One Martini backbone bead per residue (centre of mass of N, CA, C, O) as a GRO file, in nm:
protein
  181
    1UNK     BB    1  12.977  -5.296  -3.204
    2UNK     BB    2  13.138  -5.133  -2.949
    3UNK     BB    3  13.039  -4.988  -2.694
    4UNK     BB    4  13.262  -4.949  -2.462
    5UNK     BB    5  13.417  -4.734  -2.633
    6UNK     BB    6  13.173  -4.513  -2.521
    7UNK     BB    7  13.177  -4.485  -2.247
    8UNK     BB    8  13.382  -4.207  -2.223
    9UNK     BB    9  13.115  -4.074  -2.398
   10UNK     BB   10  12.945  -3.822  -2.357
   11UNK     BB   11  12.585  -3.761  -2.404
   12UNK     BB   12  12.666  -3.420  -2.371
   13UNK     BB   13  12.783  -3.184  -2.546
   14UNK     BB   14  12.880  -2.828  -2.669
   15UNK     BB   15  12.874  -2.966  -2.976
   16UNK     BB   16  12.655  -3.222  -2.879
   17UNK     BB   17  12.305  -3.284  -2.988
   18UNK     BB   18  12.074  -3.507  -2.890
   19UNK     BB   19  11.840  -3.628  -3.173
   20UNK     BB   20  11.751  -3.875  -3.193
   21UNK     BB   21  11.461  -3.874  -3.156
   22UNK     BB   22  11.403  -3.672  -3.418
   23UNK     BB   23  11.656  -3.771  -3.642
   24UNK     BB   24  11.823  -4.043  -3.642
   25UNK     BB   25  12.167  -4.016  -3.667
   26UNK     BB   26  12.273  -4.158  -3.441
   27UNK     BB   27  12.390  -4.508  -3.421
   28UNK     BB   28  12.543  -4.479  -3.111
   29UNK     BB   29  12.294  -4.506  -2.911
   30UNK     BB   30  12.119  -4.761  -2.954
   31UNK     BB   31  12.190  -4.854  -2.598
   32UNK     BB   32  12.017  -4.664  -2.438
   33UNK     BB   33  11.732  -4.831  -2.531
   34UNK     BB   34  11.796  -5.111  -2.582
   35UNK     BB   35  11.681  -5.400  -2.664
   36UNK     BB   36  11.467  -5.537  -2.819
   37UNK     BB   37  11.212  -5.734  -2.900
   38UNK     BB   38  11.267  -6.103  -2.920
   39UNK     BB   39  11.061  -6.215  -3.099
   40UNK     BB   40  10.870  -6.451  -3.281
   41UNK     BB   41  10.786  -6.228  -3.478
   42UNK     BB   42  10.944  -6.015  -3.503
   43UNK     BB   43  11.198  -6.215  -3.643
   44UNK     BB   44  10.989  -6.285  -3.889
   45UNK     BB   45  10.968  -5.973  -3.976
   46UNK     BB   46  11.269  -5.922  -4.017
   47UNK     BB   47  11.320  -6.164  -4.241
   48UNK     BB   48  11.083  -6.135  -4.449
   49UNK     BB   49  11.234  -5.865  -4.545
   50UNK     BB   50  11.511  -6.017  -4.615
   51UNK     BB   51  11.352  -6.215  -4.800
   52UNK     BB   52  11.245  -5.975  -5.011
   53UNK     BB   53  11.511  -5.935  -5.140
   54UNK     BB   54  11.616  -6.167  -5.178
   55UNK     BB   55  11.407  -6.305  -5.384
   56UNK     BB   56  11.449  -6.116  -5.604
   57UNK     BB   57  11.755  -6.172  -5.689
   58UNK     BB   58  11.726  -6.465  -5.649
   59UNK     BB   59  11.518  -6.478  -5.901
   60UNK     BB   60  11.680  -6.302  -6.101
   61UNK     BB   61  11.938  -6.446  -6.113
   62UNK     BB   62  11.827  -6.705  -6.219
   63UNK     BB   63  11.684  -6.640  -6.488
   64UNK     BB   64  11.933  -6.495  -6.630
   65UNK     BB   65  12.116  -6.753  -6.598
   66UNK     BB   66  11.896  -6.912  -6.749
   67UNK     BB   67  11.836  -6.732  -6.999
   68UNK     BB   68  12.189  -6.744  -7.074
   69UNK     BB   69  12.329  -7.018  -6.997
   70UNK     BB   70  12.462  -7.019  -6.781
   71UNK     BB   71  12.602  -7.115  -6.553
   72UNK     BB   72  12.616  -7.194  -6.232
   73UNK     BB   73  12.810  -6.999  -6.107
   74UNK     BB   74  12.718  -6.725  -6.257
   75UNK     BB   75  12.425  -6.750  -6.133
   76UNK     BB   76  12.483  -6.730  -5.821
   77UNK     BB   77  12.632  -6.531  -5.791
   78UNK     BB   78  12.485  -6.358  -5.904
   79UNK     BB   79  12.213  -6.386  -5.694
   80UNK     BB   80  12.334  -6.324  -5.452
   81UNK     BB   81  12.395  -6.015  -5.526
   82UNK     BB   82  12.168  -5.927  -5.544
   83UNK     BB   83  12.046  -6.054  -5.246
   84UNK     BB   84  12.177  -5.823  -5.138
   85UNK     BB   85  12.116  -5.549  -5.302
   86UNK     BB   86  11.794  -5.621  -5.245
   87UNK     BB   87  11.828  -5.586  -4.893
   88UNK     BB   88  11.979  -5.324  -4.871
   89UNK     BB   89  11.754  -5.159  -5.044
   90UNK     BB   90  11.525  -5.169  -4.856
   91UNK     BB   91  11.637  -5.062  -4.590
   92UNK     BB   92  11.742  -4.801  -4.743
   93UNK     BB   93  11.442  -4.673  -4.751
   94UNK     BB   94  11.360  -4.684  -4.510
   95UNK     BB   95  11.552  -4.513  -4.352
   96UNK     BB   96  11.559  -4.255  -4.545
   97UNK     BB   97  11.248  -4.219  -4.487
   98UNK     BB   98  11.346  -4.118  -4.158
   99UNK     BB   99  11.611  -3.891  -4.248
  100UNK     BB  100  11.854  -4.036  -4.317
  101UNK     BB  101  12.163  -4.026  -4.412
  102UNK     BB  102  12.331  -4.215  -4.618
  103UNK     BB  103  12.540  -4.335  -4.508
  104UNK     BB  104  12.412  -4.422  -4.201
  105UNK     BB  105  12.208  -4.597  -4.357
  106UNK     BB  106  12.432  -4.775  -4.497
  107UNK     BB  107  12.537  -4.892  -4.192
  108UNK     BB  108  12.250  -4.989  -4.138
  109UNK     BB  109  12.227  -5.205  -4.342
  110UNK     BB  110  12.469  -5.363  -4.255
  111UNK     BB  111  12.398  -5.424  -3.953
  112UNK     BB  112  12.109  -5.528  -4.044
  113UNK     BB  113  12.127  -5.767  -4.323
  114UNK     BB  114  12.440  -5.949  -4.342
  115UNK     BB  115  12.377  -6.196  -4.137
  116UNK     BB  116  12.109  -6.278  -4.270
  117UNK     BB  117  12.189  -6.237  -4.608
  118UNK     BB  118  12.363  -6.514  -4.547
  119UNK     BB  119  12.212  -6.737  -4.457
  120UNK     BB  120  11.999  -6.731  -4.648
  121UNK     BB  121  12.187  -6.818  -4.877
  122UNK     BB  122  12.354  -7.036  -4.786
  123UNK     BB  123  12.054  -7.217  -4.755
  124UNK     BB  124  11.921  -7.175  -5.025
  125UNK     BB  125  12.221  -7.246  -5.201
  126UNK     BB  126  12.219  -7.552  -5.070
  127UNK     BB  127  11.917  -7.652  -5.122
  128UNK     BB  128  11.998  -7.608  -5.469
  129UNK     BB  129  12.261  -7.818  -5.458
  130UNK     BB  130  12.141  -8.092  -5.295
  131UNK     BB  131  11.944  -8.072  -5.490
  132UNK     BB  132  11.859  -8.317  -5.750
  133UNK     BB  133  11.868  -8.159  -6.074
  134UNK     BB  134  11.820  -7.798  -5.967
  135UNK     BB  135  12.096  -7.711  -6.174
  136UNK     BB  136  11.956  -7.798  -6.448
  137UNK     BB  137  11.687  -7.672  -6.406
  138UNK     BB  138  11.448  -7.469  -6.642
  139UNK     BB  139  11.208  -7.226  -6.656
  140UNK     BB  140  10.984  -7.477  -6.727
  141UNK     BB  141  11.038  -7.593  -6.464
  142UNK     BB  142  10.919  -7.737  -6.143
  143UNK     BB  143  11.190  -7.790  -6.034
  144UNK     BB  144  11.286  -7.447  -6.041
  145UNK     BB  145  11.038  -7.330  -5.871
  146UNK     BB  146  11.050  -7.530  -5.628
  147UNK     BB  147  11.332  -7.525  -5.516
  148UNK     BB  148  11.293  -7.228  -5.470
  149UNK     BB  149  11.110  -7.203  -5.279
  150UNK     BB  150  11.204  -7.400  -5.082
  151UNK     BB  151  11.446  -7.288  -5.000
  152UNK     BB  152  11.330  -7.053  -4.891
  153UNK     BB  153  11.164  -7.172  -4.663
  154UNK     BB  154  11.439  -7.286  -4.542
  155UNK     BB  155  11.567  -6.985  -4.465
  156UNK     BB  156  11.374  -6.897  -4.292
  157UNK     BB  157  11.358  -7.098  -4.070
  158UNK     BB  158  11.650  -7.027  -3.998
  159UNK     BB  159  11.699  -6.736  -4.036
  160UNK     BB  160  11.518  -6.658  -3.730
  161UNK     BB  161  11.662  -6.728  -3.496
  162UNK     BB  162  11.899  -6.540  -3.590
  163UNK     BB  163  11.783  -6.308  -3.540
  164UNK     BB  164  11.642  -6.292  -3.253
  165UNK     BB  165  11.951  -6.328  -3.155
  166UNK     BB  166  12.017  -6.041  -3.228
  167UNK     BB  167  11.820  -5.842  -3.132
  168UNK     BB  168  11.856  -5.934  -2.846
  169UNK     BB  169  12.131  -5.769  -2.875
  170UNK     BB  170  12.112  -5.500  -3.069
  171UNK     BB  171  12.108  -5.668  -3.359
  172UNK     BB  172  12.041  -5.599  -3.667
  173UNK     BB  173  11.716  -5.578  -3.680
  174UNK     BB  174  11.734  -5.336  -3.439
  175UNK     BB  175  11.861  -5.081  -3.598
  176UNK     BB  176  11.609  -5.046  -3.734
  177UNK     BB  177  11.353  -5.034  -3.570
  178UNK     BB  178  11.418  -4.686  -3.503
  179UNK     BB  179  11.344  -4.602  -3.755
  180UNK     BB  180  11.025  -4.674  -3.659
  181UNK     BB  181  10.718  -4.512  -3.582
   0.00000   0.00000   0.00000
């Protein structure tokens, strides 16, 4: 979102009572309390939360269409689906939880793990596209639980950086980070 869009739009008008800091409804706000901060930790578990929806779908993902016996195609792509839908509904969890209603949440969701939970899939379904023989291994090989587990930390290895440097700017998970208190 262009901040600068709203640079027009006063802070408090006669209809318009400011109460993000108790009710955190109002998501066009967070620029005015600036960037969270971009460590290397913050970014590290903001990571982790967005791995941990990834790792449900995409695990989840890979069992159904490898115990269905469906192609590569068909289970990557369940696999990717899951793995966006269990990273948004993470996060719509905890917004959620924090008094925000359902729309504004779901915005929250898309601002803050869209583009974390894009690197992550792309890196590793890259990971397990180009090992050797990993798209044909089957539930009870270690080639399958193998290849899965380690695509997933070389996805968190790349997509930390990537958090960082959008918290840094007040984007990604740094949308979600003001509704934890």
């Amino acid at each position: 979102m262009r901040h600068e869009a709203h640079a027009d739009r006063p802070a408090h008008t006669d209809t318009h009572v400011d109460t993000h800091a108790d009710t955190h409804e109002d998501p066009h706000h967070a620029h005015r309390h600036g960037p969270a901060a971009a460590t290397w930790s913050v970014a590290a578990l903001a990571t982790l939360h967005c791995l941990t929806g990834c790792a449900i779908g995409e695990v989840l993902g890979m069992v159904v269409g490898t115990a269905f016996g469906w192609g590569n195609l068909p289970t990557t792509v369940l696999a990717i689906a899951l793995a966006f839908f269990f990273g948004y509904a993470l996060t719509l969890r905890g917004v959620l939880r924090a008094g925000v209603g359902f729309r504004t949440a779901f915005r929250v969701a898309l601002a803050a793990d869209t583009l974390s939970i894009a690197v992550m899939e792309l890196i590793d379904n890259g990971v397990i596209v180009l090992w050797p023989d990993a798209m044909d291994a089957q539930l009870d090989d270690l080639l399958f639980w193998g290849s899965l587990l380690i695509s997933l930390v070389v996805a968190f290895v790349v997509t930390t950086p990537v958090n960082k440097w959008t918290i840094g700017r007040g984007r990604g998970h740094a949308v979600v980070h003001r509704y934890h208190h």
